[in-house]
Amino acid sequence: MKRRVFSGARPTGRQHLGNYLGALQNWVKLQEEYQCIYCIVDIHALTTLEDTGSLQKNIHEMMLDWLAAGLDPKKSILFVQSHVTEVMELHTLLSMVTPLSWLLRVPTFKEKARLQPHNVNYGLVGYPVLQTADIVLYKAEVVPVGEDQVPHIELAREIARRFNNLFGNTFPEPEAKLTSFPSILGLDGKDKMSKQLGNDIELALSDEETIDRVMQAVTDPARRYRDDPGHPEICNIYRLHQYFNPLQLDEIAKQCRSAKIGCVDCKMLLAQQINSTLKPFRERRAALANKPQYIKDVLADGAYRARVIAQKTLKEAKQKIGLL
Ligand code: TRP
Ligand code: SF4
């Protein structure tokens, strides 16, 4: 039996280069070695969303990107969190074995409470409990995530351990598997690439739009004039060359340091490399976009397969507690 992987992402709509290099590519690879379950966590999104009107569109756009990137519904279970309601029941049960003090010291909770002081809702505090329910409902052992999620997975381990100690061994303690790529910076060269910050490059852009976006990127501020020598090691465009243009990397660094290449040409080169790398992805995506019913079918089938596992685990948990 292959070991089971679970991971989730909030329905943010069209995915960007940071999502692709940071998570998606890794998820695609894991499909070969593990039984993977990938989930669009729409209930988690409700903890911060004030406008829920674009949820369905965002789920659809995100699925298009996932499938075009190579997540394969024949190999993996792809589904939407709210379609398998068992997770909310398990969330309630797990909330009874989770001390409030554990939740109040989670860094992401403190951060969100700071960012949305007008909306520090109950669900926000319970966010990691719901995340734990996501994982243990499928008895997943491995959870591929970014650095920022490590405290959540630690908490998931503690909640699973606590449940097991109280009611008997039920859930494996999940393990975080960090993605090997460091987080990708946005076009501002400062913050992590993020849709919210508007510093992202969407995968689904056209070639022209990609060039446009790349041209807006901040480069080495020391290069104010064309003849100023540059410092590729601090330049975000150079970092992206590392992923999309590895063969020309040394040459670009040399030419940047000696001011032989200007930033505009360097960016054009990068944009072209991004476009040629993403060409097959974009073709697959365009084909899928013409088949909305197929996307619905994939998600319905994913939910069905997820539910079969979920019902079994939930029943076991309830029996252990003494509810059945
Ligand atoms: N909290 C994760 C994030 O913000 C998303 C998530 C929800 C998740 N449930 C999960 C990730 C379970 C891994 C496993 O990115
Ligand atoms: Fe960055 Fe390229 Fe400009 Fe050098 S030439 S500063 S690597 S964009």
GROMACS .gro file of C-alpha atoms and ligand atoms in nm:
model
  347
    1MET     CA    1   0.000   0.000   0.000
    2LYS     CA    2   0.128   0.343  -0.094
    3ARG     CA    3   0.153   0.593   0.188
    4ARG     CA    4  -0.109   0.864   0.183
    5VAL     CA    5  -0.046   1.232   0.115
    6PHE     CA    6  -0.297   1.506   0.189
    7SER     CA    7  -0.265   1.870   0.107
    8GLY     CA    8  -0.501   2.159   0.059
    9ALA     CA    9  -0.511   2.511  -0.073
   10ARG     CA   10  -0.763   2.787  -0.037
   11PRO     CA   11  -0.966   2.869  -0.349
   12THR     CA   12  -0.770   3.171  -0.465
   13GLY     CA   13  -0.865   3.135  -0.830
   14ARG     CA   14  -0.601   3.153  -1.100
   15GLN     CA   15  -0.267   3.027  -0.978
   16HIS     CA   16   0.060   3.212  -1.019
   17LEU     CA   17   0.424   3.123  -1.070
   18GLY     CA   18   0.479   3.109  -0.695
   19ASN     CA   19   0.204   2.848  -0.652
   20TYR     CA   20   0.344   2.653  -0.944
   21LEU     CA   21   0.707   2.641  -0.838
   22GLY     CA   22   0.635   2.623  -0.467
   23ALA     CA   23   0.360   2.365  -0.444
   24LEU     CA   24   0.197   2.243  -0.762
   25GLN     CA   25   0.504   2.097  -0.930
   26ASN     CA   26   0.585   1.913  -0.613
   27TRP     CA   27   0.230   1.780  -0.577
   28VAL     CA   28   0.244   1.651  -0.932
   29LYS     CA   29   0.564   1.458  -0.860
   30LEU     CA   30   0.431   1.309  -0.537
   31GLN     CA   31   0.157   1.136  -0.734
   32GLU     CA   32   0.407   0.877  -0.851
   33GLU     CA   33   0.512   0.769  -0.505
   34TYR     CA   34   0.207   0.824  -0.286
   35GLN     CA   35  -0.168   0.797  -0.285
   36CYS     CA   36  -0.241   1.167  -0.299
   37ILE     CA   37  -0.548   1.358  -0.192
   38TYR     CA   38  -0.559   1.725  -0.288
   39CYS     CA   39  -0.834   1.947  -0.163
   40ILE     CA   40  -0.964   2.295  -0.236
   41VAL     CA   41  -1.046   2.415   0.114
   42ASP     CA   42  -1.347   2.640   0.064
   43ILE     CA   43  -1.460   2.623   0.427
   44HIS     CA   44  -1.121   2.748   0.542
   45ALA     CA   45  -1.160   3.037   0.298
   46LEU     CA   46  -1.471   3.149   0.485
   47THR     CA   47  -1.259   3.241   0.788
   48THR     CA   48  -1.121   3.541   0.603
   49LEU     CA   49  -1.362   3.603   0.315
   50GLU     CA   50  -1.614   3.875   0.342
   51ASP     CA   51  -1.730   3.845  -0.016
   52THR     CA   52  -1.815   3.486  -0.102
   53GLY     CA   53  -1.957   3.570  -0.444
   54SER     CA   54  -1.656   3.452  -0.642
   55LEU     CA   55  -1.605   3.116  -0.465
   56GLN     CA   56  -1.742   2.898  -0.747
   57LYS     CA   57  -1.549   3.081  -1.014
   58ASN     CA   58  -1.229   3.061  -0.810
   59ILE     CA   59  -1.272   2.689  -0.751
   60HIS     CA   60  -1.323   2.634  -1.122
   61GLU     CA   61  -1.021   2.843  -1.225
   62MET     CA   62  -0.801   2.675  -0.969
   63MET     CA   63  -0.903   2.328  -1.083
   64LEU     CA   64  -0.818   2.422  -1.441
   65ASP     CA   65  -0.469   2.517  -1.327
   66TRP     CA   66  -0.430   2.203  -1.116
   67LEU     CA   67  -0.532   1.972  -1.397
   68ALA     CA   68  -0.330   2.155  -1.661
   69ALA     CA   69  -0.025   2.138  -1.432
   70GLY     CA   70  -0.054   1.759  -1.420
   71LEU     CA   71  -0.263   1.669  -1.117
   72ASP     CA   72  -0.427   1.358  -1.248
   73PRO     CA   73  -0.773   1.246  -1.129
   74LYS     CA   74  -0.682   0.890  -1.229
   75LYS     CA   75  -0.393   0.886  -0.985
   76SER     CA   76  -0.512   1.120  -0.713
   77ILE     CA   77  -0.828   1.228  -0.538
   78LEU     CA   78  -0.907   1.589  -0.622
   79PHE     CA   79  -1.202   1.741  -0.442
   80VAL     CA   80  -1.363   2.040  -0.273
   81GLN     CA   81  -1.363   2.039   0.107
   82SER     CA   82  -1.729   2.129   0.157
   83HIS     CA   83  -1.841   1.842  -0.069
   84VAL     CA   84  -1.738   1.594   0.199
   85THR     CA   85  -1.929   1.720   0.502
   86GLU     CA   86  -1.782   1.453   0.732
   87VAL     CA   87  -1.486   1.686   0.785
   88MET     CA   88  -1.704   1.933   0.974
   89GLU     CA   89  -1.830   1.661   1.203
   90LEU     CA   90  -1.479   1.543   1.277
   91HIS     CA   91  -1.376   1.904   1.332
   92THR     CA   92  -1.635   1.932   1.610
   93LEU     CA   93  -1.516   1.612   1.774
   94LEU     CA   94  -1.151   1.719   1.757
   95SER     CA   95  -1.237   2.061   1.899
   96MET     CA   96  -1.327   1.887   2.227
   97VAL     CA   97  -0.974   1.754   2.272
   98THR     CA   98  -0.797   2.075   2.169
   99PRO     CA   99  -0.710   2.317   2.448
  100LEU     CA  100  -0.796   2.674   2.354
  101SER     CA  101  -0.451   2.784   2.472
  102TRP     CA  102  -0.288   2.579   2.193
  103LEU     CA  103  -0.492   2.765   1.934
  104LEU     CA  104  -0.443   3.113   2.072
  105ARG     CA  105  -0.068   3.090   2.036
  106VAL     CA  106  -0.063   2.977   1.673
  107PRO     CA  107   0.133   3.245   1.479
  108THR     CA  108  -0.109   3.251   1.182
  109PHE     CA  109  -0.401   3.315   1.417
  110LYS     CA  110  -0.226   3.608   1.579
  111GLU     CA  111  -0.137   3.744   1.237
  112LYS     CA  112  -0.492   3.713   1.102
  113ALA     CA  113  -0.635   3.870   1.417
  114ARG     CA  114  -0.403   4.163   1.360
  115LEU     CA  115  -0.497   4.192   0.992
  116GLN     CA  116  -0.873   4.169   1.044
  117PRO     CA  117  -0.944   4.301   1.396
  118HIS     CA  118  -1.305   4.366   1.291
  119ASN     CA  119  -1.355   3.997   1.211
  120VAL     CA  120  -1.180   3.773   1.463
  121ASN     CA  121  -1.438   3.501   1.425
  122TYR     CA  122  -1.468   3.168   1.604
  123GLY     CA  123  -1.378   2.981   1.285
  124LEU     CA  124  -1.049   3.166   1.264
  125VAL     CA  125  -0.944   3.032   1.604
  126GLY     CA  126  -1.045   2.682   1.499
  127TYR     CA  127  -0.873   2.702   1.161
  128PRO     CA  128  -0.595   2.456   1.253
  129VAL     CA  129  -0.846   2.215   1.406
  130LEU     CA  130  -1.034   2.203   1.077
  131GLN     CA  131  -0.701   2.156   0.901
  132THR     CA  132  -0.624   1.867   1.137
  133ALA     CA  133  -0.962   1.716   1.056
  134ASP     CA  134  -0.879   1.745   0.683
  135ILE     CA  135  -0.565   1.544   0.729
  136VAL     CA  136  -0.661   1.280   0.984
  137LEU     CA  137  -1.000   1.211   0.826
  138TYR     CA  138  -0.799   1.041   0.551
  139LYS     CA  139  -0.533   0.908   0.789
  140ALA     CA  140  -0.275   1.088   0.578
  141GLU     CA  141   0.081   1.049   0.698
  142VAL     CA  142   0.256   1.303   0.480
  143VAL     CA  143   0.154   1.664   0.428
  144PRO     CA  144   0.345   1.867   0.167
  145VAL     CA  145   0.332   2.232   0.273
  146GLY     CA  146   0.533   2.551   0.282
  147GLU     CA  147   0.729   2.673   0.582
  148ASP     CA  148   0.441   2.890   0.705
  149GLN     CA  149   0.223   2.584   0.763
  150VAL     CA  150   0.464   2.395   0.986
  151PRO     CA  151   0.306   2.517   1.313
  152HIS     CA  152  -0.032   2.390   1.186
  153ILE     CA  153   0.107   2.045   1.115
  154GLU     CA  154   0.277   2.039   1.455
  155LEU     CA  155  -0.058   2.116   1.610
  156ALA     CA  156  -0.222   1.846   1.400
  157ARG     CA  157   0.027   1.598   1.544
  158GLU     CA  158  -0.052   1.708   1.898
  159ILE     CA  159  -0.427   1.688   1.845
  160ALA     CA  160  -0.396   1.342   1.687
  161ARG     CA  161  -0.174   1.227   1.974
  162ARG     CA  162  -0.415   1.362   2.232
  163PHE     CA  163  -0.710   1.188   2.068
  164ASN     CA  164  -0.515   0.862   2.047
  165ASN     CA  165  -0.415   0.884   2.415
  166LEU     CA  166  -0.768   0.954   2.530
  167PHE     CA  167  -0.962   0.713   2.312
  168GLY     CA  168  -0.715   0.463   2.172
  169ASN     CA  169  -0.495   0.460   1.868
  170THR     CA  170  -0.695   0.599   1.575
  171PHE     CA  171  -0.500   0.855   1.373
  172PRO     CA  172  -0.144   0.850   1.241
  173GLU     CA  173   0.053   1.159   1.346
  174PRO     CA  174   0.100   1.348   1.019
  175GLU     CA  175   0.438   1.471   0.910
  176ALA     CA  176   0.511   1.796   0.724
  177LYS     CA  177   0.708   1.755   0.404
  178LEU     CA  178   0.862   2.086   0.313
  179THR     CA  179   0.870   2.184  -0.051
  180SER     CA  180   1.225   2.211  -0.173
  181PHE     CA  181   1.175   2.545  -0.350
  182PRO     CA  182   1.219   2.854  -0.136
  183SER     CA  183   0.922   3.086  -0.161
  184ILE     CA  184   0.914   3.289  -0.480
  185LEU     CA  185   0.923   3.666  -0.450
  186GLY     CA  186   0.672   3.885  -0.626
  187LEU     CA  187   0.733   4.153  -0.887
  188ASP     CA  188   0.805   4.406  -0.612
  189GLY     CA  189   1.113   4.201  -0.519
  190LYS     CA  190   1.015   4.234  -0.151
  191ASP     CA  191   0.721   4.018  -0.055
  192LYS     CA  192   0.636   3.662  -0.135
  193MET     CA  193   0.447   3.634  -0.464
  194SER     CA  194   0.080   3.665  -0.380
  195LYS     CA  195  -0.242   3.735  -0.560
  196GLN     CA  196  -0.362   3.953  -0.274
  197LEU     CA  197  -0.057   4.176  -0.295
  198GLY     CA  198  -0.097   4.205  -0.672
  199ASN     CA  199   0.270   4.124  -0.730
  200ASP     CA  200   0.209   3.794  -0.908
  201ILE     CA  201   0.242   3.648  -1.257
  202GLU     CA  202  -0.054   3.423  -1.335
  203LEU     CA  203   0.021   3.097  -1.513
  204ALA     CA  204  -0.273   3.145  -1.748
  205LEU     CA  205  -0.159   3.479  -1.893
  206SER     CA  206  -0.100   3.512  -2.266
  207ASP     CA  207   0.257   3.549  -2.393
  208GLU     CA  208   0.210   3.925  -2.434
  209GLU     CA  209   0.062   3.967  -2.086
  210THR     CA  210   0.352   3.771  -1.941
  211ILE     CA  211   0.602   4.005  -2.106
  212ASP     CA  212   0.404   4.300  -1.975
  213ARG     CA  213   0.409   4.172  -1.618
  214VAL     CA  214   0.776   4.077  -1.621
  215MET     CA  215   0.864   4.424  -1.750
  216GLN     CA  216   0.703   4.571  -1.437
  217ALA     CA  217   0.933   4.382  -1.203
  218VAL     CA  218   1.172   4.564  -0.971
  219THR     CA  219   1.536   4.472  -1.040
  220ASP     CA  220   1.862   4.570  -0.874
  221PRO     CA  221   1.805   4.930  -0.756
  222ALA     CA  222   2.177   5.001  -0.807
  223ARG     CA  223   2.121   4.984  -1.183
  224ARG     CA  224   1.978   5.328  -1.239
  225TYR     CA  225   2.149   5.375  -1.571
  226ARG     CA  226   2.213   5.126  -1.844
  227ASP     CA  227   2.591   5.131  -1.775
  228ASP     CA  228   2.563   5.066  -1.401
  229PRO     CA  229   2.693   4.719  -1.312
  230GLY     CA  230   2.431   4.496  -1.147
  231HIS     CA  231   2.415   4.246  -0.861
  232PRO     CA  232   2.228   3.941  -0.986
  233GLU     CA  233   2.231   3.779  -0.642
  234ILE     CA  234   1.987   4.039  -0.509
  235CYS     CA  235   1.774   4.059  -0.822
  236ASN     CA  236   1.440   3.886  -0.836
  237ILE     CA  237   1.451   3.853  -1.215
  238TYR     CA  238   1.773   3.664  -1.176
  239ARG     CA  239   1.610   3.432  -0.924
  240LEU     CA  240   1.340   3.354  -1.174
  241HIS     CA  241   1.605   3.284  -1.438
  242GLN     CA  242   1.729   3.014  -1.200
  243TYR     CA  243   1.403   2.826  -1.248
  244PHE     CA  244   1.318   2.905  -1.606
  245ASN     CA  245   1.654   2.952  -1.769
  246PRO     CA  246   1.911   2.744  -1.582
  247LEU     CA  247   2.137   2.693  -1.883
  248GLN     CA  248   2.208   3.061  -1.937
  249LEU     CA  249   2.239   3.147  -1.571
  250ASP     CA  250   2.616   3.198  -1.546
  251GLU     CA  251   2.623   3.399  -1.864
  252ILE     CA  252   2.346   3.630  -1.740
  253ALA     CA  253   2.522   3.687  -1.408
  254LYS     CA  254   2.843   3.777  -1.588
  255GLN     CA  255   2.675   4.010  -1.831
  256CYS     CA  256   2.475   4.176  -1.555
  257ARG     CA  257   2.786   4.239  -1.344
  258SER     CA  258   2.969   4.393  -1.638
  259ALA     CA  259   2.663   4.587  -1.756
  260LYS     CA  260   2.676   4.411  -2.092
  261ILE     CA  261   2.309   4.323  -2.069
  262GLY     CA  262   2.042   4.574  -1.971
  263CYS     CA  263   1.749   4.491  -1.747
  264VAL     CA  264   1.497   4.528  -2.028
  265ASP     CA  265   1.674   4.268  -2.242
  266CYS     CA  266   1.726   4.045  -1.941
  267LYS     CA  267   1.356   4.061  -1.860
  268MET     CA  268   1.260   3.992  -2.219
  269LEU     CA  269   1.477   3.683  -2.215
  270LEU     CA  270   1.310   3.565  -1.895
  271ALA     CA  271   0.958   3.633  -2.022
  272GLN     CA  272   1.033   3.430  -2.335
  273GLN     CA  273   1.166   3.142  -2.126
  274ILE     CA  274   0.857   3.150  -1.905
  275ASN     CA  275   0.637   3.149  -2.214
  276SER     CA  276   0.812   2.855  -2.375
  277THR     CA  277   0.817   2.657  -2.048
  278LEU     CA  278   0.447   2.718  -1.989
  279LYS     CA  279   0.336   2.663  -2.348
  280PRO     CA  280   0.218   2.303  -2.298
  281PHE     CA  281   0.052   2.399  -1.968
  282ARG     CA  282  -0.135   2.683  -2.139
  283GLU     CA  283  -0.249   2.463  -2.424
  284ARG     CA  284  -0.384   2.200  -2.185
  285ARG     CA  285  -0.556   2.469  -1.981
  286ALA     CA  286  -0.724   2.622  -2.284
  287ALA     CA  287  -0.855   2.280  -2.387
  288LEU     CA  288  -0.989   2.209  -2.036
  289ALA     CA  289  -1.154   2.550  -2.017
  290ASN     CA  290  -1.383   2.436  -2.299
  291LYS     CA  291  -1.506   2.142  -2.092
  292PRO     CA  292  -1.677   2.283  -1.779
  293GLN     CA  293  -1.879   1.965  -1.734
  294TYR     CA  294  -1.560   1.760  -1.722
  295ILE     CA  295  -1.430   1.974  -1.433
  296LYS     CA  296  -1.758   1.920  -1.247
  297ASP     CA  297  -1.735   1.545  -1.309
  298VAL     CA  298  -1.379   1.528  -1.178
  299LEU     CA  299  -1.481   1.704  -0.859
  300ALA     CA  300  -1.790   1.489  -0.810
  301ASP     CA  301  -1.586   1.173  -0.855
  302GLY     CA  302  -1.317   1.305  -0.619
  303ALA     CA  303  -1.576   1.385  -0.352
  304TYR     CA  304  -1.726   1.040  -0.389
  305ARG     CA  305  -1.392   0.865  -0.342
  306ALA     CA  306  -1.297   1.094  -0.054
  307ARG     CA  307  -1.631   1.031   0.119
  308VAL     CA  308  -1.581   0.655   0.116
  309ILE     CA  309  -1.263   0.697   0.322
  310ALA     CA  310  -1.408   0.978   0.535
  311GLN     CA  311  -1.716   0.784   0.645
  312LYS     CA  312  -1.508   0.491   0.756
  313THR     CA  313  -1.273   0.704   0.966
  314LEU     CA  314  -1.552   0.910   1.117
  315LYS     CA  315  -1.736   0.599   1.222
  316GLU     CA  316  -1.423   0.462   1.384
  317ALA     CA  317  -1.363   0.790   1.571
  318LYS     CA  318  -1.720   0.797   1.699
  319GLN     CA  319  -1.697   0.438   1.815
  320LYS     CA  320  -1.374   0.507   1.999
  321ILE     CA  321  -1.528   0.807   2.175
  322GLY     CA  322  -1.835   0.606   2.268
  323LEU     CA  323  -2.085   0.788   2.051
  324LEU     CA  324  -2.176   0.469   1.873
  325TRP     N1  325  -0.393   2.611   0.575
  325TRP     C1  326  -0.346   2.577   0.444
  325TRP     C2  327  -0.298   2.705   0.376
  325TRP     O1  328  -0.339   2.812   0.410
  325TRP     C3  329  -0.450   2.510   0.361
  325TRP     C4  330  -0.494   2.378   0.419
  325TRP     C5  331  -0.616   2.348   0.470
  325TRP     C6  332  -0.416   2.260   0.427
  325TRP     N2  333  -0.619   2.218   0.510
  325TRP     C7  334  -0.499   2.161   0.484
  325TRP     C8  335  -0.284   2.229   0.392
  325TRP     C9  336  -0.452   2.033   0.510
  325TRP    C10  337  -0.238   2.101   0.418
  325TRP    C11  338  -0.321   2.002   0.476
  325TRP     O2  339  -0.220   2.697   0.284
  326SF4    FE1  340   1.850   4.172  -1.268
  326SF4    FE2  341   1.897   4.099  -1.516
  326SF4    FE3  342   1.890   4.358  -1.450
  326SF4    FE4  343   2.091   4.205  -1.370
  326SF4     S1  344   2.037   4.254  -1.580
  326SF4     S2  345   1.978   4.352  -1.244
  326SF4     S3  346   1.987   4.009  -1.334
  326SF4     S4  347   1.722   4.215  -1.443
   0.00000   0.00000   0.00000
